[in-house]
mmCIF file of C-alpha atoms in Angstrom:
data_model
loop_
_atom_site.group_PDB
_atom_site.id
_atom_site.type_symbol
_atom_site.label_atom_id
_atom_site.label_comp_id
_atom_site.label_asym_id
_atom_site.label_seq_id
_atom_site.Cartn_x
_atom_site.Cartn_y
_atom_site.Cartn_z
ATOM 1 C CA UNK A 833 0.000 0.000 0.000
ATOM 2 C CA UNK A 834 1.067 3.370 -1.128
ATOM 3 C CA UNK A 835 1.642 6.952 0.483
ATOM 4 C CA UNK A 836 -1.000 7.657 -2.110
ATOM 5 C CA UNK A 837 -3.231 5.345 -0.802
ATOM 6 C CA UNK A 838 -2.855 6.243 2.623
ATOM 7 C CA UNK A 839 -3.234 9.802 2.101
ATOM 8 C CA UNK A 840 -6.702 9.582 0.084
ATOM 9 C CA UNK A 841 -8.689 9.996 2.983
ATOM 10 C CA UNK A 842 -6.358 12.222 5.125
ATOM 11 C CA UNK A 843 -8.712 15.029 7.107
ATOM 12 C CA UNK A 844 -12.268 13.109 5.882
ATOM 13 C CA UNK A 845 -11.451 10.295 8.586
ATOM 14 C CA UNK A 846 -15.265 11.796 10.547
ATOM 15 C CA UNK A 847 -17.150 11.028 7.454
ATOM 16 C CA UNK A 848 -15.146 8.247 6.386
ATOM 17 C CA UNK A 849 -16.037 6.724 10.067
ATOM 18 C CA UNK A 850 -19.752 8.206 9.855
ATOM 19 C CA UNK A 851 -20.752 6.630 6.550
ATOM 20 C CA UNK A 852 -19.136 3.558 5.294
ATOM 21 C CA UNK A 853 -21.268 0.528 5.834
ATOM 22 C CA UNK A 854 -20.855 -1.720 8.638
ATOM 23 C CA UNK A 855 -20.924 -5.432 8.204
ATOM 24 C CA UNK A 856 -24.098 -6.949 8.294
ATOM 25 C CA UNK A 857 -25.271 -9.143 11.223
ATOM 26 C CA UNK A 858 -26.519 -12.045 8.927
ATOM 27 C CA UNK A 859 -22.659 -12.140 7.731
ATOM 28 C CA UNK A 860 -21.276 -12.379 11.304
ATOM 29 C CA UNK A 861 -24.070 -15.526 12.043
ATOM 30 C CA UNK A 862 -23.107 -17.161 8.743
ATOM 31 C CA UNK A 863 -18.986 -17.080 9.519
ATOM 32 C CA UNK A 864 -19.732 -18.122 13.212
ATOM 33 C CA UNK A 865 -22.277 -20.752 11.853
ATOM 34 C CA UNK A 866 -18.887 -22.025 9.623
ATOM 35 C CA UNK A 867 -16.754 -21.856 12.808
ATOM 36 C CA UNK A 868 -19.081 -23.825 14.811
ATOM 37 C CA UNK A 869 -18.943 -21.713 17.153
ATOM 38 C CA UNK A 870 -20.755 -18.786 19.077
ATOM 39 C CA UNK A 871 -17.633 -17.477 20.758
ATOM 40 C CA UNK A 872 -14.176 -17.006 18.817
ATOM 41 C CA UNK A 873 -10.937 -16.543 20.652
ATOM 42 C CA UNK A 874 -9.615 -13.622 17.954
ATOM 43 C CA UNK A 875 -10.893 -11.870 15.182
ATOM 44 C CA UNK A 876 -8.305 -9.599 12.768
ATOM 45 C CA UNK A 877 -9.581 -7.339 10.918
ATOM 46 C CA UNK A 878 -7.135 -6.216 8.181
ATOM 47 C CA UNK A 879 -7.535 -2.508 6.486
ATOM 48 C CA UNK A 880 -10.251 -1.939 9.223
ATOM 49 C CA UNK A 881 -9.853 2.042 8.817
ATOM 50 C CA UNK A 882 -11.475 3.806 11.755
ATOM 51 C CA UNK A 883 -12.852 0.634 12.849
ATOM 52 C CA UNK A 884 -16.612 -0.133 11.859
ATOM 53 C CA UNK A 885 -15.725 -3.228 10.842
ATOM 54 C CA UNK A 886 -13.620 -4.204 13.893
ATOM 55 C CA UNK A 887 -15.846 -2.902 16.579
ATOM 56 C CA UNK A 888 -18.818 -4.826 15.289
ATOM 57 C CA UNK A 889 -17.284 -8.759 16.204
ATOM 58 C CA UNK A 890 -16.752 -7.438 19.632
ATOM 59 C CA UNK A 891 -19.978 -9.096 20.954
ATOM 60 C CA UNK A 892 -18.778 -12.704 19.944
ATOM 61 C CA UNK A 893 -15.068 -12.923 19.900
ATOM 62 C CA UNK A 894 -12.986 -12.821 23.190
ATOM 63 C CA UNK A 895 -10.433 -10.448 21.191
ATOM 64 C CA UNK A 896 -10.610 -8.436 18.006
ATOM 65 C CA UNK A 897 -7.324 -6.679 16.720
ATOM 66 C CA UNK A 898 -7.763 -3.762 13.922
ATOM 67 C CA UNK A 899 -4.663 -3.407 11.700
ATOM 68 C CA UNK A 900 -4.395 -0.147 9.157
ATOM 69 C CA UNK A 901 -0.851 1.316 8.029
ATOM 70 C CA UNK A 902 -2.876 4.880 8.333
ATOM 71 C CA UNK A 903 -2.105 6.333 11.820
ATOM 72 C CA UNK A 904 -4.957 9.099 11.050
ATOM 73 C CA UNK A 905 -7.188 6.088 10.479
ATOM 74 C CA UNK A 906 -5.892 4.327 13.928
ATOM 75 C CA UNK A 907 -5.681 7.377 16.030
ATOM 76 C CA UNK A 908 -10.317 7.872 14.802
ATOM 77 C CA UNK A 909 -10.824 4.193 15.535
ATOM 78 C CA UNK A 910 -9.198 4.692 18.856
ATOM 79 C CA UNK A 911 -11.206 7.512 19.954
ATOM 80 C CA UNK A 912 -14.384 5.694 18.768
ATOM 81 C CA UNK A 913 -13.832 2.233 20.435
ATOM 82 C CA UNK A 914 -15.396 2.424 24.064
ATOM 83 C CA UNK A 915 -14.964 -1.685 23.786
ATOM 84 C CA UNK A 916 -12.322 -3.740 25.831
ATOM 85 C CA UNK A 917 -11.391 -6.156 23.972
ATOM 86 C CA UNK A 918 -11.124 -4.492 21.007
ATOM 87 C CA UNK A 919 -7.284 -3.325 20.217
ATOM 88 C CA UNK A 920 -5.295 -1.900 17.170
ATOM 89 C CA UNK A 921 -2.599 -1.778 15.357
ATOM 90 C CA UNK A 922 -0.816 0.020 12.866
ATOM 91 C CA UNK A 923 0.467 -1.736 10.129
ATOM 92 C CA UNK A 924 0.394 -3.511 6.269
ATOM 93 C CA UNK A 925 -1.883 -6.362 5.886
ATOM 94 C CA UNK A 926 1.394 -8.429 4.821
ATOM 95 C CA UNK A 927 3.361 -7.857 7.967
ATOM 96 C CA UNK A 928 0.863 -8.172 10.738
ATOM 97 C CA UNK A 929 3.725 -8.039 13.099
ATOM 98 C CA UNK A 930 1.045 -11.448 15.148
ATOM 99 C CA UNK A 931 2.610 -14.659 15.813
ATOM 100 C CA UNK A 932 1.891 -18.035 13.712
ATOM 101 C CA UNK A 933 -1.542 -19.837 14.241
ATOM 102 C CA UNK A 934 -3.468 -17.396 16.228
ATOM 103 C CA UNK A 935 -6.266 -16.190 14.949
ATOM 104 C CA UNK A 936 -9.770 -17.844 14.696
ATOM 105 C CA UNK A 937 -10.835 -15.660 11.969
ATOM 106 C CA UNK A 938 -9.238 -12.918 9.560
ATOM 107 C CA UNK A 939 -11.701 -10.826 7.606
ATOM 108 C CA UNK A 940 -10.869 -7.792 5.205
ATOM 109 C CA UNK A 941 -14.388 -5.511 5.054
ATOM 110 C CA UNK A 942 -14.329 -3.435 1.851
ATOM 111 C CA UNK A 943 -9.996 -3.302 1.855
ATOM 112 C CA UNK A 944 -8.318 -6.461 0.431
ATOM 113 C CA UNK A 945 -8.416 -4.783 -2.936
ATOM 114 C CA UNK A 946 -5.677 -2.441 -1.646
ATOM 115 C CA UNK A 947 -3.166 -5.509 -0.612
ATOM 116 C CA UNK A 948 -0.481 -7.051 -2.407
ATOM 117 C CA UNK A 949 -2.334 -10.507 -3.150
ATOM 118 C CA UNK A 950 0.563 -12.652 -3.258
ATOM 119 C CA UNK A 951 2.543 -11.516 0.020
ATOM 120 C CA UNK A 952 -0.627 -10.615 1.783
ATOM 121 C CA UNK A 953 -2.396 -14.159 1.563
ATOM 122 C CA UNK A 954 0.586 -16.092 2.675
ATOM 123 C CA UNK A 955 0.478 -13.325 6.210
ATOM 124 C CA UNK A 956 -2.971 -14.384 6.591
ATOM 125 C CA UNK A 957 -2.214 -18.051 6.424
ATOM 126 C CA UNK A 958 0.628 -17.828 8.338
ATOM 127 C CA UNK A 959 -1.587 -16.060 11.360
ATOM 128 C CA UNK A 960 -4.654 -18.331 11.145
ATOM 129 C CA UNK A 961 -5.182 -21.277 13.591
ATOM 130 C CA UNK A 962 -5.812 -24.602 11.669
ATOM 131 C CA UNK A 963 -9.256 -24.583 10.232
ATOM 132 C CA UNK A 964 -9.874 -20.828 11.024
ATOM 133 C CA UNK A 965 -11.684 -19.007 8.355
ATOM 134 C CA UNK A 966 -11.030 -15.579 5.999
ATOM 135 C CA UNK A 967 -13.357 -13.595 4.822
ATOM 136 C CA UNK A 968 -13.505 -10.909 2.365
ATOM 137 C CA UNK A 969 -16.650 -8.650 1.252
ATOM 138 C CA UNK A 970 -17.616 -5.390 -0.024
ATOM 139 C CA UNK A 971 -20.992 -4.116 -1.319
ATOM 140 C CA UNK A 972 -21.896 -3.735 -5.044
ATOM 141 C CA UNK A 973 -22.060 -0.139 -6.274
ATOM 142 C CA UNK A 974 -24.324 1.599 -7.219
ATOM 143 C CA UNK A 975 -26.859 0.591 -3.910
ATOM 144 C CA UNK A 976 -29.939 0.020 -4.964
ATOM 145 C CA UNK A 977 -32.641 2.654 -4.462
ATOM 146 C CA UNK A 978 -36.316 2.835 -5.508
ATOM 147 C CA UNK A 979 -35.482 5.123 -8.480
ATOM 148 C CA UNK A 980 -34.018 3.398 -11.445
ATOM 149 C CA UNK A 981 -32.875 6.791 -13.053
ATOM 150 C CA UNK A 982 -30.607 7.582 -10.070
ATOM 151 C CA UNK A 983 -29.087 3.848 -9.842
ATOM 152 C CA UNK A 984 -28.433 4.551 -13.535
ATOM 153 C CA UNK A 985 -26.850 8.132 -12.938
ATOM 154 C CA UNK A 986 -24.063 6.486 -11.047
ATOM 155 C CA UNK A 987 -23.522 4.422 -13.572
ATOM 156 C CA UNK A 988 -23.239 7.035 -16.292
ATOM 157 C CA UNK A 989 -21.202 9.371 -13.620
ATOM 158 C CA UNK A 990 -18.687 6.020 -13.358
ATOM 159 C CA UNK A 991 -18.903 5.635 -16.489
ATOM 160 C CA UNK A 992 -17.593 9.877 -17.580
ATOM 161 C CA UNK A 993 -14.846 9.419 -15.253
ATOM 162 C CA UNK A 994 -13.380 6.361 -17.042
ATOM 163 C CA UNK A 995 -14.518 7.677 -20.586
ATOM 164 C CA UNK A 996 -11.715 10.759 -19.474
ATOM 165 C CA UNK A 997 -9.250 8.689 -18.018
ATOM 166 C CA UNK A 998 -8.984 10.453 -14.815
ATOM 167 C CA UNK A 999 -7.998 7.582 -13.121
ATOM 168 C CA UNK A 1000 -4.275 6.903 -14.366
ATOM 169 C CA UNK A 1001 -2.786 8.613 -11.709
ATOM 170 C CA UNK A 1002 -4.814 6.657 -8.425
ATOM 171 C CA UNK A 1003 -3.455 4.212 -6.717
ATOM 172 C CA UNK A 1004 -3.173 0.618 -7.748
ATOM 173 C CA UNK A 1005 -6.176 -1.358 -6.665
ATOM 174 C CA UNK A 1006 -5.944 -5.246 -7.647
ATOM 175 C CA UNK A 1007 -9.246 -7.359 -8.671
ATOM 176 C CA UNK A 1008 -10.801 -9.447 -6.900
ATOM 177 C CA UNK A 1009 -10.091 -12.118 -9.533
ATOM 178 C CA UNK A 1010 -6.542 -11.856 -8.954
ATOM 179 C CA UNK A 1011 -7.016 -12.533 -5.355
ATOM 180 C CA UNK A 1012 -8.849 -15.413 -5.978
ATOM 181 C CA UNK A 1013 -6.452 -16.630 -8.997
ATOM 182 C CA UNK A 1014 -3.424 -16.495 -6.359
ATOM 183 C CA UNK A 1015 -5.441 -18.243 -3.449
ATOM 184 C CA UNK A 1016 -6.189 -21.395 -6.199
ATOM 185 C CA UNK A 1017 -2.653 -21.109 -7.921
ATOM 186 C CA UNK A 1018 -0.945 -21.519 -4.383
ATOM 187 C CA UNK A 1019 -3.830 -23.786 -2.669
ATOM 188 C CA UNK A 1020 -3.949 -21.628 0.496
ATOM 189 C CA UNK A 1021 -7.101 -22.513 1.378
ATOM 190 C CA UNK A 1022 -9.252 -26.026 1.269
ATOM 191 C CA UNK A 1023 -12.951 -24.667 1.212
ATOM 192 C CA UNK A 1024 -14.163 -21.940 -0.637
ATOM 193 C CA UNK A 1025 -18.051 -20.161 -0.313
ATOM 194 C CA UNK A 1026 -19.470 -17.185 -2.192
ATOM 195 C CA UNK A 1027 -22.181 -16.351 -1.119
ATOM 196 C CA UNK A 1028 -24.542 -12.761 -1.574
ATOM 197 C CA UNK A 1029 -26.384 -10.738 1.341
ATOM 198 C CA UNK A 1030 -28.246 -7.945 1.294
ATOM 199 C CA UNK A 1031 -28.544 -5.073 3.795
ATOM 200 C CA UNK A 1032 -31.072 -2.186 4.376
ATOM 201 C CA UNK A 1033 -30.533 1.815 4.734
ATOM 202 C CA UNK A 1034 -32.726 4.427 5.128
ATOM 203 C CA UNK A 1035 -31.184 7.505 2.681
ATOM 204 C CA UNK A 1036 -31.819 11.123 1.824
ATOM 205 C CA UNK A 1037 -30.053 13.374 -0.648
ATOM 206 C CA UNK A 1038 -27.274 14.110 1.981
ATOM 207 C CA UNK A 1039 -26.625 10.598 3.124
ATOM 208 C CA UNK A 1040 -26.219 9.350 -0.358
ATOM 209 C CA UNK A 1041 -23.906 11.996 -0.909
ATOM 210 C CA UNK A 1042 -21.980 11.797 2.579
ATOM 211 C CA UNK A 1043 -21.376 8.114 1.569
ATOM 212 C CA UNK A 1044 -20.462 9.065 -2.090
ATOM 213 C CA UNK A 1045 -17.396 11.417 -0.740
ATOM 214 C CA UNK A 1046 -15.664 8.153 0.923
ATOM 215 C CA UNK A 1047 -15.941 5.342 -1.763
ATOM 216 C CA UNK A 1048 -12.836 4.371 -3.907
ATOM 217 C CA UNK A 1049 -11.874 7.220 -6.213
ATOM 218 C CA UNK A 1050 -13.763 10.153 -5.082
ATOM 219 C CA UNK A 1051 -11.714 11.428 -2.393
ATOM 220 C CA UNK A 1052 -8.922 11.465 -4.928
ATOM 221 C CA UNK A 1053 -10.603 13.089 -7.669
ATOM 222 C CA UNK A 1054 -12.377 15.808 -5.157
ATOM 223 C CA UNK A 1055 -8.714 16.835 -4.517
ATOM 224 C CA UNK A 1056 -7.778 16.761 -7.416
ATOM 225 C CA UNK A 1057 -10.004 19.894 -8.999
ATOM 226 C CA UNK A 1058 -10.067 18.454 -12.294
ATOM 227 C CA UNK A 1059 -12.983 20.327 -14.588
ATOM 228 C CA UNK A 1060 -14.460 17.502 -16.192
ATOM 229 C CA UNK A 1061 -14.737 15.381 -12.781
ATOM 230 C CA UNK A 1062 -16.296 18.246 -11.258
ATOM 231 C CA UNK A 1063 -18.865 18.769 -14.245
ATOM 232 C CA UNK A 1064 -19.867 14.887 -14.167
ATOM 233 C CA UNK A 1065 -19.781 15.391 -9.954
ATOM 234 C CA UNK A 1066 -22.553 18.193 -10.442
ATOM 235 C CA UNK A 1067 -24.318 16.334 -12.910
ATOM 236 C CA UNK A 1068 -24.509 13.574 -10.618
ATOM 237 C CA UNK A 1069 -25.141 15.163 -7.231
ATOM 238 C CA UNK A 1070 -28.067 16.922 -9.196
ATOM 239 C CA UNK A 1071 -29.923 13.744 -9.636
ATOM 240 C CA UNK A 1072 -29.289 12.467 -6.264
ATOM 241 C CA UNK A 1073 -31.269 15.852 -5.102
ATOM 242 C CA UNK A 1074 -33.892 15.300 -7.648
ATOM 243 C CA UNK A 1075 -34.866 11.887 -6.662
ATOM 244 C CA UNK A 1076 -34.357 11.624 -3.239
ATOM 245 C CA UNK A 1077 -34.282 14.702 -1.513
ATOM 246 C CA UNK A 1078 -34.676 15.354 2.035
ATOM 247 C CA UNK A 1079 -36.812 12.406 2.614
ATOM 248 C CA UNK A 1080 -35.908 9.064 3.470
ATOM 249 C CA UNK A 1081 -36.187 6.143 1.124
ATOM 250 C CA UNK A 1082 -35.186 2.845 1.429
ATOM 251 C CA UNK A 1083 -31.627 1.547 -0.097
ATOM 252 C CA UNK A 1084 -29.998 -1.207 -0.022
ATOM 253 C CA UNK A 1085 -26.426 -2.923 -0.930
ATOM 254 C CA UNK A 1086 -25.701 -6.109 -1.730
ATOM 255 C CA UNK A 1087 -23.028 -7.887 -0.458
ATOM 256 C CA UNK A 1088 -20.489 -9.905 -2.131
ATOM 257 C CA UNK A 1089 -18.426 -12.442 0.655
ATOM 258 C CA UNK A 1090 -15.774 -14.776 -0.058
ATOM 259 C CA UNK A 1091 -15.116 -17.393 3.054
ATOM 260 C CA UNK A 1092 -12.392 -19.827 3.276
ATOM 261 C CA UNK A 1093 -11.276 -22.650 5.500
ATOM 262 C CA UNK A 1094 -7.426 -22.792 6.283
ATOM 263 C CA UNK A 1095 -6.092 -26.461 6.473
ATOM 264 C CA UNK A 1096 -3.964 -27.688 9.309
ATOM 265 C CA UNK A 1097 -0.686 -26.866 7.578
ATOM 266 C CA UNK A 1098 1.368 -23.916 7.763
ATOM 267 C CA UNK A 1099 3.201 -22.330 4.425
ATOM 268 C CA UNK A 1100 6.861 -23.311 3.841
#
């Protein structure tokens, strides 16, 4: 991970910590449900930002450790965490700095796309207890609301911004298929489940909008001031007024979750 990366959200950690989803309860029943268990000994959460994600397993593991290489990011999810047994750290999701073999369950909530694949798997191998699971997810954009047009909108904003190439100079981001090509080329893992999920929000105008400012690209592109993006930006923010306004309306995102099963061997 890059000083670009780290720096994309640098003085929007609030809104960042405000309006990014959380991670949905039937997720957290399905991975315990695959643990066989109600109770885990430790969950890490890697890229866990200002700590949504990390704060929410609280409740049914005995120790949750949040690891981000932003110290902005850290120093939010410290001041938000009122729970004990909830602890961070800062550092890369490839050098966790945890021993071997200790961890019940690793997840990565809307961040494994900004990890090294290759050296980052191997870390989480190395740190899982045999037959612990990790988990990745992140919800499907655009989220779904009850007007078609605006769903489509973000689509057609996405869509001006890569028409104009004003994404060559953001950070490297790797596909999920690559992920999933280097967990099957190396055989990290001996169970694999996709599964989908859906969760509910209740949005105006200025929620949709709050959330908008802290997904992927935008924070880079708002600093940025580049014309076009701020032409497609208006055009855009204009039909999130039109449709939803200050009223609330129900939206939802659908999850995407990869979970895997380690084996009882460590890498070489």
């Amino acid at each position: 991970m890059t000083a670009q990366i780290l720096s994309r959200w640098a003085g929007n950690e609030a809104q960042y910590n405000k309006y990014r989803p959380g991670v949905p309860v039937k997720l957290r029943q399905i991975l315990l449900r695959y643990l066989q268990s109600k109770q885990i000994e430790l969950v890490v959460d890697l890229g866990c930002g200002t700590g949504n994600s990390t704060r929410s397993w609280s409740s049914c593991a005995d120790k949750v450790i949040g690891i981000d290489p932003s110290e902005n990011m850290i120093r939010m999810a410290l001041r938000r965490t009122k729970n004990k047994n909830v602890n961070y750290r800062i550092a890369y999701g490839h050098q966790t700095t945890l021993p071997d073999g200790v961890a019940s369950l690793v997840t990565a909530s809307s961040s494994i796309h900004w990890m090294e694949p290759e050296t980052t798997l191997r870390e989480i191998k190395r740190i899982l207890k045999p037959y612990g699971l990790f988990a990745f997810w992140g919800p499907s954009h655009p989220p779904v609301t009850p007007f078609m047009q605006l769903d489509q909108a973000y689509v057609d904003f996405v869509a001006e911004i890569n028409a104009n190439k004003l994404l060559l100079t953001m950070p490297q981001r790797w596909k999920w298929e690559t992920i999933l090509e280097t967990i099957n080329k190396n055989n990290l893992f001996i169970l694999h489940r996709y599964f989908n999920l859906e969760a509910q929000m209740h949005w105006n105008k200025n929620d949709y909008k709050n959330w908008l400012f802290t997904t992927n690209e935008i924070p880079g592109l708002l600093n940025s001031g580049h014309e076009k993006f701020k032409k497609a930006l208006d055009r855009f923010t204009d039909s999130i007024d039109k449709y939803l306004g200050l009223e609330k309306h129900p939206v939802f995102f659908v999850y995407n979750i990869h979970a895997f099963m380690n084996d009882s061997e460590q890498l070489a």
